[in-house]
Structure formats: structure tokens, C-alpha cells
Amino acid sequence: SWSGRVKMSGILSTTLRVLNSDSYCEISEYRDQHFKGSSYLQEKSLKNSATLYVGNLSFYTTEEQIHELFSKCGDVKRIVMGLDKVKKTPCGFCFVEYYTRAEAEHSMRFINGTRLDDRIIRTDWDAGFKEGRQYGRGKTGGQVRDEYRTDYDVGRGGFGKIIQMQKTNQQSVIY
């Protein structure tokens, strides 16, 4: 019957869509609040980008280590290390730019969630690096997430910045 064929083609097209979708390469919910341009332009930039944001890096991970890992997925055009705005030292993130979208997609598929320098790193699409974005946006110069951390993380400078300041203040009262 005609309705049976329509229902079957609907199921088939849904199945094919699922098989063709690549959840590793989908664009996440995160949007850069400092993006200069409309949300439509940001969305378009993310869908065509060959640049990735890489997070949860150790403060001690080198550009060479990042290059070695990410070049397994394609030709790396450049790496921009995330720096503490005040100290100008690495603060746990970077941008990796490839020559093509396909290379960046390989990276999203195969590197996101893997270990680098004994940490699980995460990759996300970036609309494209602009000068100034290499600096942490936290009040103390690093990343915002490191200001509020309550755990002790040896790879990210110990306790979060707020806890570190509280401990320093307590010690100065004791002495």
C-alpha cells in the first residue's frame, strides 16, 4: 500500500540520517560570548571552521606535545597556546588550526576525550582565532574555571585561585 511505502521510506531516511550523522563533529552548545558578529555568523563560522579549542590541558603541556598529537590527524597550520593574562604562562588551553575542515573533523573524532600529558583533554569547534583570545578571561589572569575550582589539581597549579587566596590570607593571619 501507498501509506506503507511512505512509512517505510520515512524510517529508511531517518535510519540513513542517523548513519550519516557524526556526533563527534557536531557543534556543541557552547558559544563564545565575546564573538564579534551575529549569532548566525558565529554559527556559520563554527560549521566551516578548521580551528579547534582544546581544553583541560596541563599547565606544563608543551606546544611540541600538542603538535605531536594533533598532527596525527592532519597538517597543523598553527597552535596558539592559552596564556595567563598577567603572568604570560600557559593556563590550560590552546587553539589548534588545521589547513582543512576534514583534518579538524578527524581531530574531533579521534583526539577529543583522549589523554595528553596524563589528562583527558577535550576539543571543541572554534569560530577562528583572533588576537587577544589567547589570554585567560578570569579575574586573576587565568581561565575562569580555574578560579572557582575547589579540588587540588597538580597539573593546573594546585587549588583554584580563590581557594589559594583564602589559604594565603589564613596563613598571613597565623604569622
PDB file of N, CA and C in Angstrom, residues 50 77 88 96-97 103 106-107 110 129 137 147 154-155:
ATOM      1  N   ALA A  50      38.194  25.368  10.614  1.00  0.00           N
ATOM      2  CA  ALA A  50      39.244  24.339  10.683  1.00  0.00           C
ATOM      3  C   ALA A  50      40.061  24.554  11.962  1.00  0.00           C
ATOM      4  N   LYS A  77      48.346  23.864  10.923  1.00  0.00           N
ATOM      5  CA  LYS A  77      48.752  25.167  10.397  1.00  0.00           C
ATOM      6  C   LYS A  77      49.407  25.996  11.505  1.00  0.00           C
ATOM      7  N   LYS A  88      51.631  35.622  31.736  1.00  0.00           N
ATOM      8  CA  LYS A  88      52.030  35.198  30.380  1.00  0.00           C
ATOM      9  C   LYS A  88      52.595  33.771  30.383  1.00  0.00           C
ATOM     10  N   VAL A  96      44.072  24.955  18.059  1.00  0.00           N
ATOM     11  CA  VAL A  96      44.804  24.208  17.034  1.00  0.00           C
ATOM     12  C   VAL A  96      44.100  24.482  15.712  1.00  0.00           C
ATOM     13  N   GLU A  97      44.850  25.031  14.771  1.00  0.00           N
ATOM     14  CA  GLU A  97      44.287  25.352  13.463  1.00  0.00           C
ATOM     15  C   GLU A  97      44.875  24.406  12.418  1.00  0.00           C
ATOM     16  N   GLU A 103      40.522  17.722   8.204  1.00  0.00           N
ATOM     17  CA  GLU A 103      41.570  17.396   9.186  1.00  0.00           C
ATOM     18  C   GLU A 103      41.080  17.700  10.606  1.00  0.00           C
ATOM     19  N   HIS A 106      38.698  15.022  11.739  1.00  0.00           N
ATOM     20  CA  HIS A 106      39.422  13.820  12.199  1.00  0.00           C
ATOM     21  C   HIS A 106      39.847  14.005  13.649  1.00  0.00           C
ATOM     22  N   SER A 107      40.330  15.188  13.950  1.00  0.00           N
ATOM     23  CA  SER A 107      40.785  15.507  15.290  1.00  0.00           C
ATOM     24  C   SER A 107      39.629  15.431  16.290  1.00  0.00           C
ATOM     25  N   PHE A 110      38.869  11.631  16.758  1.00  0.00           N
ATOM     26  CA  PHE A 110      39.869  10.708  17.311  1.00  0.00           C
ATOM     27  C   PHE A 110      40.665  11.241  18.502  1.00  0.00           C
ATOM     28  N   PHE A 129      40.561  31.762  15.433  1.00  0.00           N
ATOM     29  CA  PHE A 129      41.332  32.523  16.410  1.00  0.00           C
ATOM     30  C   PHE A 129      41.451  33.986  16.011  1.00  0.00           C
ATOM     31  N   ARG A 137      40.415  34.576  30.620  1.00  0.00           N
ATOM     32  CA  ARG A 137      39.423  35.622  30.878  1.00  0.00           C
ATOM     33  C   ARG A 137      39.055  35.743  32.358  1.00  0.00           C
ATOM     34  N   GLU A 147      39.471  29.587  38.602  1.00  0.00           N
ATOM     35  CA  GLU A 147      39.292  30.470  39.757  1.00  0.00           C
ATOM     36  C   GLU A 147      38.371  29.823  40.778  1.00  0.00           C
ATOM     37  N   VAL A 154      47.243  19.096  40.504  1.00  0.00           N
ATOM     38  CA  VAL A 154      48.677  19.385  40.357  1.00  0.00           C
ATOM     39  C   VAL A 154      49.015  19.883  38.950  1.00  0.00           C
ATOM     40  N   GLY A 155      48.290  19.405  37.933  1.00  0.00           N
ATOM     41  CA  GLY A 155      48.554  19.800  36.546  1.00  0.00           C
ATOM     42  C   GLY A 155      48.042  21.190  36.188  1.00  0.00           C
TER      43      GLY A 155
END
